[in-house]
PDB file of C-alpha atoms in Angstrom:
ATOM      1  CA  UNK T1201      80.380 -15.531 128.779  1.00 46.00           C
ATOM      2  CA  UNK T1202      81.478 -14.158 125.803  1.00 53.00           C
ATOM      3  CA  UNK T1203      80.739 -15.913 122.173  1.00 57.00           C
ATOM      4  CA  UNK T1204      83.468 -18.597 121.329  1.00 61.00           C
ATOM      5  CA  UNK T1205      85.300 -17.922 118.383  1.00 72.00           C
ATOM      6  CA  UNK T1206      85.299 -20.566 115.970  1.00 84.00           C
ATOM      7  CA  UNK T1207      88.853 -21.881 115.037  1.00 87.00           C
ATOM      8  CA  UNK T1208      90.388 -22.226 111.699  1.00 92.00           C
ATOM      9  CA  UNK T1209      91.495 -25.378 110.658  1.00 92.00           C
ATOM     10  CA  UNK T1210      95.044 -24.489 110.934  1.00 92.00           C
ATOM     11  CA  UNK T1211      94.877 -23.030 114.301  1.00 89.00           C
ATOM     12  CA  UNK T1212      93.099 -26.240 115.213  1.00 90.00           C
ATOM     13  CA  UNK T1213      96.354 -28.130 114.021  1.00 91.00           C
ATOM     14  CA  UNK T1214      98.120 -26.078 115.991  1.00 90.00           C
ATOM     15  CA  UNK T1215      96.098 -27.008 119.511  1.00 91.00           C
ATOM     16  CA  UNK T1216      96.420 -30.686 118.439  1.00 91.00           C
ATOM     17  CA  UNK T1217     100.295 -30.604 117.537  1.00 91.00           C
ATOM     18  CA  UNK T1218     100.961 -29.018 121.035  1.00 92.00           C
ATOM     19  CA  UNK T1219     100.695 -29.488 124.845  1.00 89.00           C
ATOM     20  CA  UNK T1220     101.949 -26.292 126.297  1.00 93.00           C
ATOM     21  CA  UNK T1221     101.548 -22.518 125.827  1.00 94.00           C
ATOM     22  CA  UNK T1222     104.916 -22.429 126.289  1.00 94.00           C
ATOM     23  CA  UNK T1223     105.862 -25.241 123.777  1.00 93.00           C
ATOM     24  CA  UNK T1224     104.175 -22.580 121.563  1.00 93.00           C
ATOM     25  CA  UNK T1225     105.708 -19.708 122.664  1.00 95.00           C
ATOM     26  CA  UNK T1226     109.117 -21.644 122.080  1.00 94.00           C
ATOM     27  CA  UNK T1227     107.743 -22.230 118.251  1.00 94.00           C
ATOM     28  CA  UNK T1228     106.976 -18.359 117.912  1.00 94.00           C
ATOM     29  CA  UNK T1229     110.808 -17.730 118.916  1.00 93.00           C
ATOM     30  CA  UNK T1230     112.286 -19.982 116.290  1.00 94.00           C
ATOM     31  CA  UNK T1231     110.142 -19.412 113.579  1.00 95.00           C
ATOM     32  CA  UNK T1232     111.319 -15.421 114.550  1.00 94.00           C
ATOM     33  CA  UNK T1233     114.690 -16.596 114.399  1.00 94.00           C
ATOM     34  CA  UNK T1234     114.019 -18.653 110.938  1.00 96.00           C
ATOM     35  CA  UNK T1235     112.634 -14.834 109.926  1.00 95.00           C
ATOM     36  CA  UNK T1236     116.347 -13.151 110.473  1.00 95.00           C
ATOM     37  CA  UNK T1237     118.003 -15.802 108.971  1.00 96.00           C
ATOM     38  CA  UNK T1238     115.766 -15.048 105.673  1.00 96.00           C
ATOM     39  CA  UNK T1239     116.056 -11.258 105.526  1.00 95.00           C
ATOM     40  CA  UNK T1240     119.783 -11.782 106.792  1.00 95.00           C
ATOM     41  CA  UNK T1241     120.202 -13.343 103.147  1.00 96.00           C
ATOM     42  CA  UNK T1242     117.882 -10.371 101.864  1.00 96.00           C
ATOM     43  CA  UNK T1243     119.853  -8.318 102.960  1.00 96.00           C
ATOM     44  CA  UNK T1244     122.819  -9.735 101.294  1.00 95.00           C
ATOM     45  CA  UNK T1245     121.704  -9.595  98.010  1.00 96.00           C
ATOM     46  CA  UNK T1246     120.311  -6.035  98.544  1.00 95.00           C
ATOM     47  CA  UNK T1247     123.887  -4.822  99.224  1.00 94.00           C
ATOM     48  CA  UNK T1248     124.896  -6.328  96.473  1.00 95.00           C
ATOM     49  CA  UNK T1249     122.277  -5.095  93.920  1.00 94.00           C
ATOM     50  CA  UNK T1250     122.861  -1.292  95.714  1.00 92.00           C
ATOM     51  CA  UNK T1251     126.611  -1.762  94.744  1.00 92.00           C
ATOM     52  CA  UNK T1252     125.916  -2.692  91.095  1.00 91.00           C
ATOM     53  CA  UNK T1253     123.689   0.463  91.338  1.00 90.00           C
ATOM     54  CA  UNK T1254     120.333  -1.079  90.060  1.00 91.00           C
ATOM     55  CA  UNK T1255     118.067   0.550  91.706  1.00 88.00           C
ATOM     56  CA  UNK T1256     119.545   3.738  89.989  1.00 85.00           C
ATOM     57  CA  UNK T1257     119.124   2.387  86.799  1.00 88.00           C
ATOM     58  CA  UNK T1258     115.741   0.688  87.132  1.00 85.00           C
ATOM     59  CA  UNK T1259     114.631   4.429  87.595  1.00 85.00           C
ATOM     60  CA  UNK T1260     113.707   4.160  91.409  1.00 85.00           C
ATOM     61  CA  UNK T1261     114.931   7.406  93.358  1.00 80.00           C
ATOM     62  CA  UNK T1262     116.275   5.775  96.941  1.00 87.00           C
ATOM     63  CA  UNK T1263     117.037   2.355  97.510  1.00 90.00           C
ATOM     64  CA  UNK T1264     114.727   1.923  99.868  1.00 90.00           C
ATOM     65  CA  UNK T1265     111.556   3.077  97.472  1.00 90.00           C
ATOM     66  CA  UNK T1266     113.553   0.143  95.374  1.00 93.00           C
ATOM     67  CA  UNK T1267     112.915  -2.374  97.885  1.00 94.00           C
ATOM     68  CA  UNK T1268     109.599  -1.201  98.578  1.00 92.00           C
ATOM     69  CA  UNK T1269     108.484  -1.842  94.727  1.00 91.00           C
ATOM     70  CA  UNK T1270     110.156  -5.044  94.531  1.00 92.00           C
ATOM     71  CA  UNK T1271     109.381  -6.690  97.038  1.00 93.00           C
ATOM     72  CA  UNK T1272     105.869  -5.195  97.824  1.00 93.00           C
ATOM     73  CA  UNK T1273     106.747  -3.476 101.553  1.00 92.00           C
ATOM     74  CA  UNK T1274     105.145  -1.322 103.654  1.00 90.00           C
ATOM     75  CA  UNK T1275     107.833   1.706 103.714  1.00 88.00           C
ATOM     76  CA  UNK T1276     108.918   1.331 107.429  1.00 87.00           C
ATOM     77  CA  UNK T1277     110.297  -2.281 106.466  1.00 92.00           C
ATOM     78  CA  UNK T1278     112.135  -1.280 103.400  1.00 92.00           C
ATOM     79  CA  UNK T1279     113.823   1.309 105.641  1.00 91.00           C
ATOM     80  CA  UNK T1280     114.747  -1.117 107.865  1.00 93.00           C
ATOM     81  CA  UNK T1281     116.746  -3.541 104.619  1.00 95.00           C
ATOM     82  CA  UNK T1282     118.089  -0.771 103.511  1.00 93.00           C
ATOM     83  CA  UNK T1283     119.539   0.354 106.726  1.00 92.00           C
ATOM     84  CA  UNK T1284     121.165  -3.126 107.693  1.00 94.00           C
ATOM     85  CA  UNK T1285     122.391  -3.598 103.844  1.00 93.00           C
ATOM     86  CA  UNK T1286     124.385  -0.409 104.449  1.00 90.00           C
ATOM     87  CA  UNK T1287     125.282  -1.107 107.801  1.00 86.00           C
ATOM     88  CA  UNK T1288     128.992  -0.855 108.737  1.00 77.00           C
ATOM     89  CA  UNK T1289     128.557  -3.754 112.155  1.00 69.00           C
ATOM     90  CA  UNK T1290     129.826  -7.047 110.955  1.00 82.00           C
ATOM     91  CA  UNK T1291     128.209  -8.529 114.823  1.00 87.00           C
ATOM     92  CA  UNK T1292     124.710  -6.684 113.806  1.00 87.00           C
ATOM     93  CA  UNK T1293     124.773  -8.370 110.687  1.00 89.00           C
ATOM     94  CA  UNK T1294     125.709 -11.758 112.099  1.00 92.00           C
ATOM     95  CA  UNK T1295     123.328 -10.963 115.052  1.00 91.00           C
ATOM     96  CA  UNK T1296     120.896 -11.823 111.914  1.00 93.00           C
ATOM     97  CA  UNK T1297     122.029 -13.879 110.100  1.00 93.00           C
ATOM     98  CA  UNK T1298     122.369 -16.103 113.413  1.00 94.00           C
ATOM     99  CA  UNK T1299     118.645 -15.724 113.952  1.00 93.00           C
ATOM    100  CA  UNK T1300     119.796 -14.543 117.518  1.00 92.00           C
ATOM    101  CA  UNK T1301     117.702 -11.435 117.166  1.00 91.00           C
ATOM    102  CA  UNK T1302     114.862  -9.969 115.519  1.00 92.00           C
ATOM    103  CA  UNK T1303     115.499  -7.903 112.107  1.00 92.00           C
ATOM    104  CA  UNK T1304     113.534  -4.995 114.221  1.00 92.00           C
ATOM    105  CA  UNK T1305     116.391  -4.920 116.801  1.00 92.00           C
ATOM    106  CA  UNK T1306     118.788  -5.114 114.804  1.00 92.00           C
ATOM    107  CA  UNK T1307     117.419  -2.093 112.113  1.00 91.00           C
ATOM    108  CA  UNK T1308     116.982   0.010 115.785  1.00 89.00           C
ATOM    109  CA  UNK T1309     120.480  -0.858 117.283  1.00 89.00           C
ATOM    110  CA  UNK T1310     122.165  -0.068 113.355  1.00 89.00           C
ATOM    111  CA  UNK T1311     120.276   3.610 113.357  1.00 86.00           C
ATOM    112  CA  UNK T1312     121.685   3.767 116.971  1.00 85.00           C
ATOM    113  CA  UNK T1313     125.333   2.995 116.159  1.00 85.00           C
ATOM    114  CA  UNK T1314     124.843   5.651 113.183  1.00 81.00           C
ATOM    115  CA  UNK T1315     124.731   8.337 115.346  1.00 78.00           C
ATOM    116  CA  UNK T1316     128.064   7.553 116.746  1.00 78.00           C
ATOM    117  CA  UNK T1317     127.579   6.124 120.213  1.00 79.00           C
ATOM    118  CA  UNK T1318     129.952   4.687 122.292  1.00 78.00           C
ATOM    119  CA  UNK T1319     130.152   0.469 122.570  1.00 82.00           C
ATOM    120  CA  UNK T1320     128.492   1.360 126.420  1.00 81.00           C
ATOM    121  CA  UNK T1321     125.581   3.028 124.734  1.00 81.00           C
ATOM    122  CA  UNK T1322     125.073  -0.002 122.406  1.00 83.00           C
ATOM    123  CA  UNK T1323     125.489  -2.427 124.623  1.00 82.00           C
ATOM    124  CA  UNK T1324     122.769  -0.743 126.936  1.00 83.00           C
ATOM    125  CA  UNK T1325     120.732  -0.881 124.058  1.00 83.00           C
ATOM    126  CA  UNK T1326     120.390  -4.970 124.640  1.00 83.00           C
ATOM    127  CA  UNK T1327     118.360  -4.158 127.720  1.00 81.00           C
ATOM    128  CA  UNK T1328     115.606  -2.175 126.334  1.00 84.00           C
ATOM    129  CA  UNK T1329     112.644  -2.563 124.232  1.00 87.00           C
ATOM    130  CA  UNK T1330     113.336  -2.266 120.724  1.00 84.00           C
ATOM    131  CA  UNK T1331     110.809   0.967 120.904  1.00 81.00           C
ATOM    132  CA  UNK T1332     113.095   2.945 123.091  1.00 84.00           C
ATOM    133  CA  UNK T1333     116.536   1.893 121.054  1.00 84.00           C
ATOM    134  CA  UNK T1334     115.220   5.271 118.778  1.00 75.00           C
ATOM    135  CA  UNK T1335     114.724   7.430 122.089  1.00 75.00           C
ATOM    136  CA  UNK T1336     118.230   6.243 123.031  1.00 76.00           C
ATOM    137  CA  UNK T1337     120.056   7.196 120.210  1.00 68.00           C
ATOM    138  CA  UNK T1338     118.496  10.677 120.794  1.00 67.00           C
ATOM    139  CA  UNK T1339     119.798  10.819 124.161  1.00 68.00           C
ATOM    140  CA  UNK T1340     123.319   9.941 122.770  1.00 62.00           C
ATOM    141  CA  UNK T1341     124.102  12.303 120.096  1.00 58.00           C
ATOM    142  CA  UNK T1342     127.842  13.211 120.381  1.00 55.00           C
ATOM    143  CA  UNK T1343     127.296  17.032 120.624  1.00 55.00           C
ATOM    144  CA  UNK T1344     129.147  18.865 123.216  1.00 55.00           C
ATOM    145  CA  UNK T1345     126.767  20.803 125.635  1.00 62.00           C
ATOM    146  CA  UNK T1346     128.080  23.816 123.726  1.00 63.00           C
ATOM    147  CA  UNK T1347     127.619  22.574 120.528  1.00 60.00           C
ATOM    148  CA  UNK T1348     123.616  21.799 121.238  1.00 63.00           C
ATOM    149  CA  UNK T1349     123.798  25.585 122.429  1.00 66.00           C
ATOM    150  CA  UNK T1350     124.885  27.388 119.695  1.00 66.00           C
ATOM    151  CA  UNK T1351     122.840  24.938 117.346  1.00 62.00           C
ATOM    152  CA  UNK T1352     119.962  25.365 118.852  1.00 66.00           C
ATOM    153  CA  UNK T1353     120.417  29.090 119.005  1.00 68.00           C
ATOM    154  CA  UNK T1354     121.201  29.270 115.126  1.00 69.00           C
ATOM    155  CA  UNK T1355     117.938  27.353 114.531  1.00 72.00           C
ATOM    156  CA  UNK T1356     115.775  29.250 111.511  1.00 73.00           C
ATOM    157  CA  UNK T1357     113.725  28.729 108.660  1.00 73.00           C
ATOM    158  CA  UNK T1358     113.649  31.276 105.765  1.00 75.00           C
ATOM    159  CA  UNK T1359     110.828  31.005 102.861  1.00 77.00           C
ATOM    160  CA  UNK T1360     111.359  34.017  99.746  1.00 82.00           C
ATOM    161  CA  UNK T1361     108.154  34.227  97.687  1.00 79.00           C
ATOM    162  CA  UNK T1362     108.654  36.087  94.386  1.00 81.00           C
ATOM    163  CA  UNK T1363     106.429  38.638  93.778  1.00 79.00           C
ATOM    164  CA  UNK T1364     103.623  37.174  92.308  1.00 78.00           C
ATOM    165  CA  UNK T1365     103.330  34.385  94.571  1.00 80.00           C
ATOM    166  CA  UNK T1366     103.763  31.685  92.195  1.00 85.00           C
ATOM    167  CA  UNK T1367     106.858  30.161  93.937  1.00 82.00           C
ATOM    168  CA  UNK T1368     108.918  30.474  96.641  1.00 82.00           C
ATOM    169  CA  UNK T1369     112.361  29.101  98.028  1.00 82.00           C
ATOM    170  CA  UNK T1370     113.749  28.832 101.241  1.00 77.00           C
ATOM    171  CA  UNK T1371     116.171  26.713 103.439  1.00 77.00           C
ATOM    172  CA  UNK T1372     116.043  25.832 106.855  1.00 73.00           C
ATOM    173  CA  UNK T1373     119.063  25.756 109.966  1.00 75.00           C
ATOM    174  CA  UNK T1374     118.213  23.111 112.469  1.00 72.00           C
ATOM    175  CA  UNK T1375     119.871  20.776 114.992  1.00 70.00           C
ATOM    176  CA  UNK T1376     120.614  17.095 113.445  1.00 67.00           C
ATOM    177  CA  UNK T1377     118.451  15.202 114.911  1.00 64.00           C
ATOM    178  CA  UNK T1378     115.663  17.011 114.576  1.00 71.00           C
ATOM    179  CA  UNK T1379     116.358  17.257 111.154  1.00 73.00           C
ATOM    180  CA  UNK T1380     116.447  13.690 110.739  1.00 72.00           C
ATOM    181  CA  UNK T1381     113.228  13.326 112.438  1.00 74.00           C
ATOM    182  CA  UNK T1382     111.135  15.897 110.030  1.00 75.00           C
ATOM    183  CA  UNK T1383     112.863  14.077 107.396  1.00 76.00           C
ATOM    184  CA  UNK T1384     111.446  11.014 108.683  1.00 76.00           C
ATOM    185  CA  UNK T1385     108.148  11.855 108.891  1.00 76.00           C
ATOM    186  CA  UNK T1386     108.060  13.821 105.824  1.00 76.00           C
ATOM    187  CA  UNK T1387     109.239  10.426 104.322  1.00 74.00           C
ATOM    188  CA  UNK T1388     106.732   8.261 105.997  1.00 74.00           C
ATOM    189  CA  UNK T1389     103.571  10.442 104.835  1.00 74.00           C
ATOM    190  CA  UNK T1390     105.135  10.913 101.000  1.00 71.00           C
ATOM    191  CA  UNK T1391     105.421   6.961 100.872  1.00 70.00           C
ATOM    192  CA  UNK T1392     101.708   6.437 102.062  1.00 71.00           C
ATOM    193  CA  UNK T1393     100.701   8.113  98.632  1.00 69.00           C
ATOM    194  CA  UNK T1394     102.221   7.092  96.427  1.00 67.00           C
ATOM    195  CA  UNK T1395     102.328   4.645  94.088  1.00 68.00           C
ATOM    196  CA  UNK T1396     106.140   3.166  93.589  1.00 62.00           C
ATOM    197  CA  UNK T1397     105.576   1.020  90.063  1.00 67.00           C
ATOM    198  CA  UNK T1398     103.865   4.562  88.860  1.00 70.00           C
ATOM    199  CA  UNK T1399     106.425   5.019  85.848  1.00 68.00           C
ATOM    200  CA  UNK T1400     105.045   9.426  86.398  1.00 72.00           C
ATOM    201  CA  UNK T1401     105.835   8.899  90.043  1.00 70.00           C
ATOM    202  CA  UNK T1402     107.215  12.211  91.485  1.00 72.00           C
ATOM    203  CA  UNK T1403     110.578  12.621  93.220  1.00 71.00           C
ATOM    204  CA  UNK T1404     111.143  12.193  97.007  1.00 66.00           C
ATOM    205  CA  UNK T1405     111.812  15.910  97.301  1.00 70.00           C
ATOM    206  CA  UNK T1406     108.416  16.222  95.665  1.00 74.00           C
ATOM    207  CA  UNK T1407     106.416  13.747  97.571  1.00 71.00           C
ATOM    208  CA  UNK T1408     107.889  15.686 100.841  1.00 71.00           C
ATOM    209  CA  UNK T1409     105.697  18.764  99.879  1.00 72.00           C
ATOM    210  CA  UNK T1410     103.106  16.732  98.562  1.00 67.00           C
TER     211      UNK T1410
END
C-alpha cells in the first residue's frame, strides 16, 4: 500500500462537514456557480472601464494585457474577460451571471458565436466539452466551399530584406482562421515574457517577434 498522505486541517474540515462524495461534488458545482456570478460582475465593470477607454490611457496596449496587470492573470484568463466584456449575447452573459455555467464555457461558446455560426451550431455546442467548442467553431466558419478554395490557393508569405540585411518587411495572405490561430499563439508565447507593470514594456506587435 501506498504511503497515506497526511491531510491539511482544512481538508480535514471538509471530511467532517460531509457524508457523501456526492454531497461534495454538489459543493464543487455551486461554489463553480458562486465563481460566474463573481466574474459575471467582473465582467461588468470591465466593459465599462473599456468604454471609458482606461486601459488606453493607463498606457496598456490591449485590454486584455490591462486585465492581466490589474488583476494579476495568467494571459489565457484575461482573454477570456475580455472576450465576454465585448460579447454581443445578452443569454451568454446571463448564462453567467446566473451561475448556470462555467466562465470557461461561456468564453468558448462567445469565440464560437464570433465566427458567425448559426443558433444550430451554438446550440450543439451545449453538448460538448468545453475543449472541443474551439474545434467547432473551426468546423463552422461561414466560407463557401469556393471561398476556402480560392483562399487557400491565394495563401503566401512575402519577406523583402534591404540590402544590407539590417531589416526586412513583409506581409502575409492566409485563410482567417488560420490567421487567428498564429495570432493566438504568437500572443500566448509574447505574454509568457513579459512583464505587464514593466513601464519599457514593448508593444504586442513587438512581443510577437520577440
Amino acid at each position: 500500500m501506498g504511503t497515506m498522505l497526511t491531510l491539511s486541517t482544512d481538508a480535514q474540515e471538509v471530511l467532517d462537514e460531509y457524508d457523501s462524495v456526492d454531497s461534495m461534488e454538489q459543493e464543487l458545482v455551486r461554489l463553480e456557480g458562486l465563481v460566474s456570478r463573481v466574474r459575471s460582475r467582473q465582467v461588468a465593470i470591465i466593459e465599462a472601464v473599456d468604454h471609458l477607454q482606461v486601459p488606453h490611457w493607463d498606457g496598456t496596449r490591449s485590454l486584455k494585457e490591462w486585465i492581466a496587470g490589474r488583476l494579476d492573470l495568467q494571459p489565457r484568463n484575461a482573454s477570456d474577460l475580455a472576450v465576454l466584456a465585448k460579447a454581443e449575447s445578452g443569454p451568454i452573459r446571463d448564462s453567467i451571471k446566473a451561475g448556470v455555467v462555467s466562465v470557461d464555457r461561456a468564453a468558448a461558446t462567445t469565440r464560437l458565436a464570433n465566427t458567425g455560426v448559426d443558433q444550430e451550431v451554438l446550440d450543439r455546442a451545449d453538448g460538448v466539452a468545453v475543449s472541443q467548442i474551439g474545434r467547432l467553431a473551426a468546423r463552422h466558419q461561414q466560407m463557401t466551399p469556393a471561398d476556402e478554395a480560392a483562399v487557400f490557393k491565394m495563401r503566401r508569405l512575402w519577406v523583402q530584406p534591404n540590402l544590407g540585411n539590417t531589416r526586412a518587411i513583409g506581409t502575409f495572405d492566409m485563410p482567417g482562421v488560420d490567421a487567428e490561430s498564429l495570432i493566438a499563439g504568437l500572443d500566448r508565447r509574447a505574454d509568457e515574457i513579459i512583464n505587464p507593470d514593466d513601464p519599457n514594456r514593448p508593444t504586442l506587435e513587438q512581443r510577437r517577434l520577440d
